[in-house]
mmCIF file of N, CA and C and ligand atoms in Angstrom:
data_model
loop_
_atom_site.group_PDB
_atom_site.id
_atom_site.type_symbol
_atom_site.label_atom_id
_atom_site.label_comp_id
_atom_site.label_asym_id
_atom_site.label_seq_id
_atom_site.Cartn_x
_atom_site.Cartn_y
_atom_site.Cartn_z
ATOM 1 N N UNK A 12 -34.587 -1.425 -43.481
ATOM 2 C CA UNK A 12 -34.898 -2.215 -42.284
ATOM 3 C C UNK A 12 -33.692 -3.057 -41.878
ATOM 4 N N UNK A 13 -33.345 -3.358 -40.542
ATOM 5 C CA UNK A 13 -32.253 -4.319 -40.320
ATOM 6 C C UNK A 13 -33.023 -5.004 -39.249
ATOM 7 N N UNK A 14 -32.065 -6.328 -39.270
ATOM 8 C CA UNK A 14 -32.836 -7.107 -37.974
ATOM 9 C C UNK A 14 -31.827 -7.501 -37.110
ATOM 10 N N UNK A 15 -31.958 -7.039 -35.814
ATOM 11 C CA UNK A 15 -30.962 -7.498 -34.647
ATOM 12 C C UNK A 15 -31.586 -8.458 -33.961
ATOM 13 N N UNK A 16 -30.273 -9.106 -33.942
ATOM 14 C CA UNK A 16 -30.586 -10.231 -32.871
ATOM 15 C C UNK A 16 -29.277 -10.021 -31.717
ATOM 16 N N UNK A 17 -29.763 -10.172 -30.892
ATOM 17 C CA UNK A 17 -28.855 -10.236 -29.369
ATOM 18 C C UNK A 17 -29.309 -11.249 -28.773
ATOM 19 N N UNK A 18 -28.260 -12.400 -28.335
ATOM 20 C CA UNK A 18 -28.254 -12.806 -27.913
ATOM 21 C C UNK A 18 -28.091 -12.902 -25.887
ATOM 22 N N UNK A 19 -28.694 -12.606 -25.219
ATOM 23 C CA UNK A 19 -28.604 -12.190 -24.062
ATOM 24 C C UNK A 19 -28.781 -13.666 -22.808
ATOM 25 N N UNK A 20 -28.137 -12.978 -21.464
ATOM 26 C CA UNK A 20 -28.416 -13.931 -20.474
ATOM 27 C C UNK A 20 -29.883 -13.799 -19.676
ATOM 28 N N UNK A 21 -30.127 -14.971 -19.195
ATOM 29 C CA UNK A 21 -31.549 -15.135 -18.700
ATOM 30 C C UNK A 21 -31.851 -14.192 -17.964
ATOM 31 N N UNK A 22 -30.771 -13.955 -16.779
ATOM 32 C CA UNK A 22 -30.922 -12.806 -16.432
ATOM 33 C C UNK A 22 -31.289 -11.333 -16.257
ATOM 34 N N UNK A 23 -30.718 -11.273 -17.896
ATOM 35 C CA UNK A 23 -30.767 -9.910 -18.263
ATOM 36 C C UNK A 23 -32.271 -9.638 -18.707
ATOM 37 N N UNK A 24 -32.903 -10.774 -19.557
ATOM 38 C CA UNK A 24 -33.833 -10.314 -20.472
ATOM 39 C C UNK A 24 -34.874 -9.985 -20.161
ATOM 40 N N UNK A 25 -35.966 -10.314 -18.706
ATOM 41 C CA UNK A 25 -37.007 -9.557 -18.910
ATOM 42 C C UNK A 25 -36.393 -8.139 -18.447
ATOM 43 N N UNK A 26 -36.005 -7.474 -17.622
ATOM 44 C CA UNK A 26 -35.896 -6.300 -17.920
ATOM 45 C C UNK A 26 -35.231 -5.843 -19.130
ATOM 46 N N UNK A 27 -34.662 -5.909 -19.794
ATOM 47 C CA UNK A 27 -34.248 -6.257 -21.045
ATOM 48 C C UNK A 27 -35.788 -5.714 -21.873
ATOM 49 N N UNK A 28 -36.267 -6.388 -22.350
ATOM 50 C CA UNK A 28 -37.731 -6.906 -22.960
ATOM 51 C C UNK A 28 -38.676 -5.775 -22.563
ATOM 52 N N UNK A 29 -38.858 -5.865 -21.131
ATOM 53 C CA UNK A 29 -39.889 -4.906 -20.686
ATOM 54 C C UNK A 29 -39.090 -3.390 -20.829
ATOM 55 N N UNK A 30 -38.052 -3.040 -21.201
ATOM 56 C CA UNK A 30 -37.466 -1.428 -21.725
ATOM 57 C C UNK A 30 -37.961 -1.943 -22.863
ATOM 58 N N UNK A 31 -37.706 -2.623 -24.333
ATOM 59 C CA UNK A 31 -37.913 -2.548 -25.072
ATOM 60 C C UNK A 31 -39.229 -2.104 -25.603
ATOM 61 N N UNK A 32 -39.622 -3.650 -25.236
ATOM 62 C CA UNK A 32 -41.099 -2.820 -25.633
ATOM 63 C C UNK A 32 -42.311 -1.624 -24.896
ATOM 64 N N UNK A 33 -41.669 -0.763 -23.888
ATOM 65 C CA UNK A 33 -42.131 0.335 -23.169
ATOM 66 C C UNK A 33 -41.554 1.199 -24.181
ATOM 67 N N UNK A 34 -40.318 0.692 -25.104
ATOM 68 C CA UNK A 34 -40.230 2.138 -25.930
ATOM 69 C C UNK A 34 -40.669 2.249 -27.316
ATOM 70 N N UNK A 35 -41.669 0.951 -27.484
ATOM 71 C CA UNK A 35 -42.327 0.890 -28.576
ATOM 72 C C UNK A 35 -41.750 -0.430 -29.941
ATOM 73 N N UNK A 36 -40.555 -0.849 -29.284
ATOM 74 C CA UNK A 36 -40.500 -2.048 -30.196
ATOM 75 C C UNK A 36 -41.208 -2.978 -29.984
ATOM 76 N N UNK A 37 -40.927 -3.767 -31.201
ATOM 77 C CA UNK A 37 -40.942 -5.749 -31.258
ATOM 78 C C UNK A 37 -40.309 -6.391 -30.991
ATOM 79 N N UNK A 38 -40.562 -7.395 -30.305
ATOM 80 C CA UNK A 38 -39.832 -7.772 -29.813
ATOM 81 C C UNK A 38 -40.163 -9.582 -29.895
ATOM 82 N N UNK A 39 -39.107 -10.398 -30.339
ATOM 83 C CA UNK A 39 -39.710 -11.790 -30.035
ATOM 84 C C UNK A 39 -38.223 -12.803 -29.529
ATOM 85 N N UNK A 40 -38.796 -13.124 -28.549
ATOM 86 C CA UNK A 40 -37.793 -14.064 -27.734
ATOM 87 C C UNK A 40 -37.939 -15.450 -28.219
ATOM 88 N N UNK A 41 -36.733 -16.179 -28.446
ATOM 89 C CA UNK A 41 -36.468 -17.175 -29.189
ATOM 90 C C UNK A 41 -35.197 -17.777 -27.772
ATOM 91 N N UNK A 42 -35.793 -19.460 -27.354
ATOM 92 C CA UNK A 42 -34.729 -20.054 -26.675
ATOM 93 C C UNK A 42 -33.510 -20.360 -27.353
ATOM 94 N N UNK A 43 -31.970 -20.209 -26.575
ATOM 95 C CA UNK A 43 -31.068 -20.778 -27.886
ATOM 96 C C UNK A 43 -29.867 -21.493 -26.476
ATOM 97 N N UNK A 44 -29.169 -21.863 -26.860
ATOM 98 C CA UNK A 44 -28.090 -22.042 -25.809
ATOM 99 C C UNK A 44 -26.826 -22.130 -26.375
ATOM 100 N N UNK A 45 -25.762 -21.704 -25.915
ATOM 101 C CA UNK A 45 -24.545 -21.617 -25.938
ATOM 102 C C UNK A 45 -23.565 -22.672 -26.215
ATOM 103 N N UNK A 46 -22.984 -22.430 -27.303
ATOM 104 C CA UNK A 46 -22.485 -23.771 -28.216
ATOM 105 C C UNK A 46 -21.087 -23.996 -26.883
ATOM 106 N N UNK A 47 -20.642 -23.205 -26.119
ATOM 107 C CA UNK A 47 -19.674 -23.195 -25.638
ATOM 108 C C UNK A 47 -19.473 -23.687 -24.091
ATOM 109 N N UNK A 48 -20.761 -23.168 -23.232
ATOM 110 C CA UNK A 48 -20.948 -23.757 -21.730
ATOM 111 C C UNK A 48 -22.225 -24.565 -22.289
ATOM 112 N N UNK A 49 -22.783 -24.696 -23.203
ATOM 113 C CA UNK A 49 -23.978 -25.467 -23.185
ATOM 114 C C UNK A 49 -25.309 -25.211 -22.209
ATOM 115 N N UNK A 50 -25.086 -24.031 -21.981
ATOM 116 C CA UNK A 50 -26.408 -23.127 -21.122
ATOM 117 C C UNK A 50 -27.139 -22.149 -21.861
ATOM 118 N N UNK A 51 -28.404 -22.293 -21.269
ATOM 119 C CA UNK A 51 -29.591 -21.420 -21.352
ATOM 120 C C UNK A 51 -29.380 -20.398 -22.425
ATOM 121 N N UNK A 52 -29.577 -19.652 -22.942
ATOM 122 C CA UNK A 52 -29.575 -18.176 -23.045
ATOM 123 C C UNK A 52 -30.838 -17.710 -24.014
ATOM 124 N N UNK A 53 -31.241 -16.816 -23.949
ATOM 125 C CA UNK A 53 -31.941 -15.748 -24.317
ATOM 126 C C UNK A 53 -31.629 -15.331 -26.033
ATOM 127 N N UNK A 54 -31.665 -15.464 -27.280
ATOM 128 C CA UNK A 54 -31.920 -15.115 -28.525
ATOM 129 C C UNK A 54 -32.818 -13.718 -28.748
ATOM 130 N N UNK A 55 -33.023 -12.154 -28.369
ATOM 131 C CA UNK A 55 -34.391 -11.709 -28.915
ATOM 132 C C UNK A 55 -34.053 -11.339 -30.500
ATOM 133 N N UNK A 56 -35.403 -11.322 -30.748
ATOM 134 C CA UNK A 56 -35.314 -10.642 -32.368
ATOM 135 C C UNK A 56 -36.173 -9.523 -32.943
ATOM 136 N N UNK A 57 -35.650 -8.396 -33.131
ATOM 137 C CA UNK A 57 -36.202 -7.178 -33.242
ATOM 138 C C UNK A 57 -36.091 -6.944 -35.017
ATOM 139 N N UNK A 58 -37.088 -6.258 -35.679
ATOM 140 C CA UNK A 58 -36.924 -5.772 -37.066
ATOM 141 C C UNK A 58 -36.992 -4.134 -36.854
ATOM 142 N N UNK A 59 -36.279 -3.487 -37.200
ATOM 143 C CA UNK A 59 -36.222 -2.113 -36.810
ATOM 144 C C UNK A 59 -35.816 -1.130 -38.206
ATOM 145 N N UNK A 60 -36.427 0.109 -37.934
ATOM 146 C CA UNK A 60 -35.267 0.689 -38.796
ATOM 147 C C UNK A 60 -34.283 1.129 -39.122
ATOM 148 N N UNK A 61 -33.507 1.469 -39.742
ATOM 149 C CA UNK A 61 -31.999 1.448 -39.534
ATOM 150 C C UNK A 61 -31.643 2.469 -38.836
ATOM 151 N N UNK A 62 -32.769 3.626 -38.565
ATOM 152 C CA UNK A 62 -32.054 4.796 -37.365
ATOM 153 C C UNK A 62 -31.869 3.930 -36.033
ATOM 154 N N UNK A 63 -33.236 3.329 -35.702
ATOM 155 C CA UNK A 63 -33.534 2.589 -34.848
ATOM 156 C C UNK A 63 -32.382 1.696 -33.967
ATOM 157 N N UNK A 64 -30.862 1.200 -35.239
ATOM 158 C CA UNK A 64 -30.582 0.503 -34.566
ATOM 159 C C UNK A 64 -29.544 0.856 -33.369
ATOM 160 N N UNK A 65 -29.287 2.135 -33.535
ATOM 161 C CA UNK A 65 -28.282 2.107 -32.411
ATOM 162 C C UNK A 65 -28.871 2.678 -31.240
ATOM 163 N N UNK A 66 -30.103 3.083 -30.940
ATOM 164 C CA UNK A 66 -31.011 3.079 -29.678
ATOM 165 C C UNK A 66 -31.000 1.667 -29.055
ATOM 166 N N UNK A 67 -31.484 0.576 -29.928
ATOM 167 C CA UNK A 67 -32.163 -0.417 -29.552
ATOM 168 C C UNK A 67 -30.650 -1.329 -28.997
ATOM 169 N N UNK A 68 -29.097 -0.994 -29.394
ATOM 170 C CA UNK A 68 -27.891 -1.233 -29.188
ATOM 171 C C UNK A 68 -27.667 -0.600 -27.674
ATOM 172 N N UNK A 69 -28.065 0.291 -27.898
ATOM 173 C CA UNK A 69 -27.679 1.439 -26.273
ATOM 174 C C UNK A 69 -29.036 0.570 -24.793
ATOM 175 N N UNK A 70 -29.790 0.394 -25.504
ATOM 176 C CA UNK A 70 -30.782 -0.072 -24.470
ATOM 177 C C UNK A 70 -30.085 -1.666 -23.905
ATOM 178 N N UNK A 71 -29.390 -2.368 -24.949
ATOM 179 C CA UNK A 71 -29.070 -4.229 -24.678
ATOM 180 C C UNK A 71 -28.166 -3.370 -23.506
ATOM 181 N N UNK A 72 -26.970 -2.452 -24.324
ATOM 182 C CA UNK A 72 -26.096 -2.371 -23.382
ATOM 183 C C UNK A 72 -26.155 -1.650 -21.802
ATOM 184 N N UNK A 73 -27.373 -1.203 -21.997
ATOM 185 C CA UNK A 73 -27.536 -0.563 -20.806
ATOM 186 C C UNK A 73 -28.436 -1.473 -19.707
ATOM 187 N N UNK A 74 -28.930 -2.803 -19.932
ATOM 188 C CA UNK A 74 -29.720 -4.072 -19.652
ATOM 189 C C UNK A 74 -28.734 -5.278 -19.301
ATOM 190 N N UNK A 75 -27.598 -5.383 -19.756
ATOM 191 C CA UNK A 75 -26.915 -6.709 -19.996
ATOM 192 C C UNK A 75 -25.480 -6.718 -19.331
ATOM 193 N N UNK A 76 -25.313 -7.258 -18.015
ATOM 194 C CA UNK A 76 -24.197 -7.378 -17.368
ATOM 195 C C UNK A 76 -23.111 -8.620 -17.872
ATOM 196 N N UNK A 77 -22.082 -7.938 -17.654
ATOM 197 C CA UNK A 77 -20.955 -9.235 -18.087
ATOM 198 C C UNK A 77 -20.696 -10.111 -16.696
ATOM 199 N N UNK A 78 -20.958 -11.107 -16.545
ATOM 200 C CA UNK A 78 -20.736 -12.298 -15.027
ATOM 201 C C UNK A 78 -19.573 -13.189 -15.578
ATOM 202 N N UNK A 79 -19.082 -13.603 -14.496
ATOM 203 C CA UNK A 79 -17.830 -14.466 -14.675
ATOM 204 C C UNK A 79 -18.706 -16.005 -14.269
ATOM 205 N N UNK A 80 -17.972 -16.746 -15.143
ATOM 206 C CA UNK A 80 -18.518 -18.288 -15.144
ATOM 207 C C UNK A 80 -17.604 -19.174 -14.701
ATOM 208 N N UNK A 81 -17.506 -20.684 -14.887
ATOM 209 C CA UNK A 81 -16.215 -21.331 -14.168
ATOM 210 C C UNK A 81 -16.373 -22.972 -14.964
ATOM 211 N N UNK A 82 -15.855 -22.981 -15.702
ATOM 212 C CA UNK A 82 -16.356 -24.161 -16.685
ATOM 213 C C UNK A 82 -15.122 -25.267 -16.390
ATOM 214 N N UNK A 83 -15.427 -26.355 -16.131
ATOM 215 C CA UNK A 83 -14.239 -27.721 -15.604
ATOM 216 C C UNK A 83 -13.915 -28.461 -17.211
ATOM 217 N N UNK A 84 -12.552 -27.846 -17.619
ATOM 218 C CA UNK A 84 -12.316 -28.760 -18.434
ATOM 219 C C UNK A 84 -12.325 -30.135 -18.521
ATOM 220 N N UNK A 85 -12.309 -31.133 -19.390
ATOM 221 C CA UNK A 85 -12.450 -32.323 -19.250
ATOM 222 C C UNK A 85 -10.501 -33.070 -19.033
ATOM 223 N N UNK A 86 -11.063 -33.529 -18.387
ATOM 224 C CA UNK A 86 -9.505 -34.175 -17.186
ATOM 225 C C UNK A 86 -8.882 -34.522 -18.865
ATOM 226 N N UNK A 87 -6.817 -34.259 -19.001
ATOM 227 C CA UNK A 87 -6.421 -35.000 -19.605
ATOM 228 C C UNK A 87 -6.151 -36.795 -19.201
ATOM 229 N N UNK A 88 -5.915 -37.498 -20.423
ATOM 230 C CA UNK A 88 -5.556 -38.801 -20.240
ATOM 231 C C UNK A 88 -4.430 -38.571 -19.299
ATOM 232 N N UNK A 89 -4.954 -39.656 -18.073
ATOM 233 C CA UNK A 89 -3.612 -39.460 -17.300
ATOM 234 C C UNK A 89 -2.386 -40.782 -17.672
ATOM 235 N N UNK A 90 -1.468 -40.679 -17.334
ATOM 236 C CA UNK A 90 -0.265 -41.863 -17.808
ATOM 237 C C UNK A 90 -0.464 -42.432 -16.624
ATOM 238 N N UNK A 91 -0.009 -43.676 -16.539
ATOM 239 C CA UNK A 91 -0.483 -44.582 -15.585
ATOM 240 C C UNK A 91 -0.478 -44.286 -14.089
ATOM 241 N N UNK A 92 -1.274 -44.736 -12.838
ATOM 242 C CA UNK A 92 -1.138 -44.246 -11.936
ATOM 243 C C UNK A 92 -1.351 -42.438 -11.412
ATOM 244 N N UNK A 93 -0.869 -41.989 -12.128
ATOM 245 C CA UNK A 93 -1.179 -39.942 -12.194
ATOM 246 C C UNK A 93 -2.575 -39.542 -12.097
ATOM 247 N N UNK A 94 -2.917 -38.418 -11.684
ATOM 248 C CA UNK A 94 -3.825 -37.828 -11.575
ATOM 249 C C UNK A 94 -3.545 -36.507 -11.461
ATOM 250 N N UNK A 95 -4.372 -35.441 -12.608
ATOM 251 C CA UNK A 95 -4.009 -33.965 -12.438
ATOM 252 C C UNK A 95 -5.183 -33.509 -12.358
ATOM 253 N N UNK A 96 -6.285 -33.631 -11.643
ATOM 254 C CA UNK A 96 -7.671 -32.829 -12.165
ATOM 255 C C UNK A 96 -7.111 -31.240 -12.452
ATOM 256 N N UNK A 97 -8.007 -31.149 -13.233
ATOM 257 C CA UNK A 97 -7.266 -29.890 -14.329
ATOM 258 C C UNK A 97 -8.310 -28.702 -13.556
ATOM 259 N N UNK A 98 -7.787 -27.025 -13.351
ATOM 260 C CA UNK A 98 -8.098 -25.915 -12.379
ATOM 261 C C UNK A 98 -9.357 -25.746 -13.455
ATOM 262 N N UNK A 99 -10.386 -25.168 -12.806
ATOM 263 C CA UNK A 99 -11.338 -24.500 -13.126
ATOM 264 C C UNK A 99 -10.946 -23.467 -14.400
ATOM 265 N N UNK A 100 -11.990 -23.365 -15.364
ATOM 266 C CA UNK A 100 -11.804 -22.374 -16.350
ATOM 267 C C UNK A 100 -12.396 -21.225 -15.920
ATOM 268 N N UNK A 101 -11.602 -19.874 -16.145
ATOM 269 C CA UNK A 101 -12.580 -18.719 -15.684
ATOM 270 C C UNK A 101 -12.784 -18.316 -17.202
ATOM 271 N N UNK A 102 -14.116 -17.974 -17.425
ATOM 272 C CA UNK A 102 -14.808 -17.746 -18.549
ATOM 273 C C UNK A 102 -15.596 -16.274 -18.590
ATOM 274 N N UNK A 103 -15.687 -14.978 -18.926
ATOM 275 C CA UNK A 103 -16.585 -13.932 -18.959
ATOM 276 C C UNK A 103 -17.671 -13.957 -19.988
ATOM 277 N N UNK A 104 -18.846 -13.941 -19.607
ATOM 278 C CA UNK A 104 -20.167 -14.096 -20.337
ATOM 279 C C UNK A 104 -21.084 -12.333 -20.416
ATOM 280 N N UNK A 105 -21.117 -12.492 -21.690
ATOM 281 C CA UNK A 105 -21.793 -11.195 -21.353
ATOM 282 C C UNK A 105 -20.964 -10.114 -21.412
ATOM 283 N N UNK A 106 -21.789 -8.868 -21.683
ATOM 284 C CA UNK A 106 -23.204 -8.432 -21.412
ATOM 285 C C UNK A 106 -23.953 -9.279 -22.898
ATOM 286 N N UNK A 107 -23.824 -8.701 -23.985
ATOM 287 C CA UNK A 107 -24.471 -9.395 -25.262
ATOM 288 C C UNK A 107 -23.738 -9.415 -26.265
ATOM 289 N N UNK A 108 -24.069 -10.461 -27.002
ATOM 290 C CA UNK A 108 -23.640 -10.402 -28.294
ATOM 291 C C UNK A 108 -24.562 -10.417 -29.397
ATOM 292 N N UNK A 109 -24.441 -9.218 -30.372
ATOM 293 C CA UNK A 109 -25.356 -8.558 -31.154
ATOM 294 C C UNK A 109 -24.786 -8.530 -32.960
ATOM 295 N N UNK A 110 -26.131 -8.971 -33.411
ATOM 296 C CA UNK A 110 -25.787 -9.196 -35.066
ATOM 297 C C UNK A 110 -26.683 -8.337 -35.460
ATOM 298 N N UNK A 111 -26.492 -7.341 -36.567
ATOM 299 C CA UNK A 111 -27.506 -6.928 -37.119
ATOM 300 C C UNK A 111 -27.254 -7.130 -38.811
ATOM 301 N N UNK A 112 -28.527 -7.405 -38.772
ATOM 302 C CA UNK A 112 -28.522 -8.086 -40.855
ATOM 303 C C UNK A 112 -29.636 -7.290 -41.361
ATOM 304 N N UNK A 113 -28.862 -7.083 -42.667
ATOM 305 C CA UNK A 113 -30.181 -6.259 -43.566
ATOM 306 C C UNK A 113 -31.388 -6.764 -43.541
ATOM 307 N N UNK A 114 -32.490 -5.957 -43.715
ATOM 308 C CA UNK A 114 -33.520 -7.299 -43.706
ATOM 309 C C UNK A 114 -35.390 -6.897 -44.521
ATOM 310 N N UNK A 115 -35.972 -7.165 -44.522
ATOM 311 C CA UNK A 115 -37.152 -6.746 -45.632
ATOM 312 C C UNK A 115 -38.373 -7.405 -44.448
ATOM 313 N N UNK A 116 -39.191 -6.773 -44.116
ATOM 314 C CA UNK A 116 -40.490 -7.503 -43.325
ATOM 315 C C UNK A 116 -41.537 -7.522 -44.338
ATOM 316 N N UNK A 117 -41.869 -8.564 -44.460
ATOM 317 C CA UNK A 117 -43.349 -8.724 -44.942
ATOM 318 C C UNK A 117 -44.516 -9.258 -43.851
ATOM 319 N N UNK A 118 -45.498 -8.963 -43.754
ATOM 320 C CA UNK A 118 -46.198 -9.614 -42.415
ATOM 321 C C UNK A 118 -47.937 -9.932 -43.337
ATOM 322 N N UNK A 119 -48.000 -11.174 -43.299
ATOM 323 C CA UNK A 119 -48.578 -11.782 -44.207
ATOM 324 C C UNK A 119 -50.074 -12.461 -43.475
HETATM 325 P P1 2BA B 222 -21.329 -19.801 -25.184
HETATM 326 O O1 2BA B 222 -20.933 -20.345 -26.524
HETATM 327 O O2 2BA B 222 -21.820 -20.801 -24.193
HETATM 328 O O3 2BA B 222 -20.091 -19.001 -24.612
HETATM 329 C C1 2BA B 222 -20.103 -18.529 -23.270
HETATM 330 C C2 2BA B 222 -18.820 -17.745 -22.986
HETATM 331 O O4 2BA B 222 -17.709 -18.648 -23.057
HETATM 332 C C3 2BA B 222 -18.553 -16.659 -24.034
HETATM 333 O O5 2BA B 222 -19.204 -15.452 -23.620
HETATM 334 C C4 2BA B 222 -17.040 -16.541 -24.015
HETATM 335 O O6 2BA B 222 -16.596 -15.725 -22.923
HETATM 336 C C5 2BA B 222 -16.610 -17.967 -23.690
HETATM 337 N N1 2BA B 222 -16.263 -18.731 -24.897
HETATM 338 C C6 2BA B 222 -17.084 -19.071 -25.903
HETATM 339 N N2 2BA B 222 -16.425 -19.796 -26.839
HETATM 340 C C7 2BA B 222 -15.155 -19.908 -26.387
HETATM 341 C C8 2BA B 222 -13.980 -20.547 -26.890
HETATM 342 N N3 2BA B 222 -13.992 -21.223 -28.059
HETATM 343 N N4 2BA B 222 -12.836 -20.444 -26.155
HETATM 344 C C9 2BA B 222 -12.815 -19.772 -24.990
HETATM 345 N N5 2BA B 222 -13.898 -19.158 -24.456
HETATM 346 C C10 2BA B 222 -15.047 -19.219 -25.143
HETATM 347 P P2 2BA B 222 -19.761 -14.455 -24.717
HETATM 348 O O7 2BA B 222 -18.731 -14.124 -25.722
HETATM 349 O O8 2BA B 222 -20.375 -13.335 -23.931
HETATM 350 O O9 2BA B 222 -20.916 -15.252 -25.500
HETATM 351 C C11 2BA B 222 -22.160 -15.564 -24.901
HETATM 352 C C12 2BA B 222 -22.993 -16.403 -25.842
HETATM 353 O O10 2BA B 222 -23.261 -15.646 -27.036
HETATM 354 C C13 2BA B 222 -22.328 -17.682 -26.326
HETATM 355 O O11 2BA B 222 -22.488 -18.712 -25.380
HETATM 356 C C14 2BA B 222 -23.049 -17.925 -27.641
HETATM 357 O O12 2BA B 222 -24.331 -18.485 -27.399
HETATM 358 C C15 2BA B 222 -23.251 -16.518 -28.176
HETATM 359 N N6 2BA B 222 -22.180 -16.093 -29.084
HETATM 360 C C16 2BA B 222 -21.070 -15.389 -28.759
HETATM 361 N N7 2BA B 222 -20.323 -15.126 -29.833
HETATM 362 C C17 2BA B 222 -20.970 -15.663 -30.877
HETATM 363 C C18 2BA B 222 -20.695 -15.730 -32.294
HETATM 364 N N8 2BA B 222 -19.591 -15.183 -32.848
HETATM 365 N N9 2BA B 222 -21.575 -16.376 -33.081
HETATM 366 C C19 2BA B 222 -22.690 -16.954 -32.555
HETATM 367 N N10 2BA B 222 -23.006 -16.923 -31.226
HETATM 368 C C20 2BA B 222 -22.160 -16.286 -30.409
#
């Protein structure tokens, strides 16, 4: 058994979700957010079997677009009088990022 987790954008996931489980997985959505823009995102968590996992890999990727983001660094200290507001960050998010770990289900 392994357990994937993909982390996905809001976007992506109910269609996302609704392929999944039309093809017979589990599926459980968990809120998480992004240590990095500090937004939203989507966690699911599937227990599968290990043939299983590179279907359930082909489906994120075929669900999950990569979008460009724009994150405002925080202004440096300016020296007296100066001002540089600092350019927009361009950032690419997406499509997913996917862990899969060995794993044992017991359902109790
Ligand atoms: P965030 O941490 O909010 O990151 C959003 C996007 O910002 C990332 O997209 C990446 O393009 C960029 N980014 C993240 N950390 C960065 C840094 N230190 N310097 C420059 N740019 C950075 P993705 O790579 O597509 O990641 C989307 C989300 O997936 C992340 O949201 C995070 O929640 C999760 N994630 C990605 N890699 C991870 C990892 N190795 N471990 C745990 N979670 C991860």
């Amino acid at each position: 058994m392994k357990l994937v987790l993909a982390i996905v954008q809001h976007q992506d996931a109910a269609n996302l979700v609704d392929a999944l489980t039309e093809q017979g997985y589990r599926v459980t959505r968990l809120s998480s957010q992004g240590g990095f823009l500090r937004e939203g995102n989507l966690t699911l968590m599937l227990s599968v079997e290990d043939h299983q996992v590179n279907l359930v890999i082909k489906t994120v990727r075929e669900h999950c677009s990569t979008r460009t983001r724009y994150v405002s660094p925080m202004p440096p200290i300016a020296e007296s009088g100066e001002f540089y507001p600092p350019a927009p960050l361009e950032v690419q998010v997406g499509g997913a990022t996917v862990f899969v770990l060995k794993a044992e289900t017991a359902k109790l």
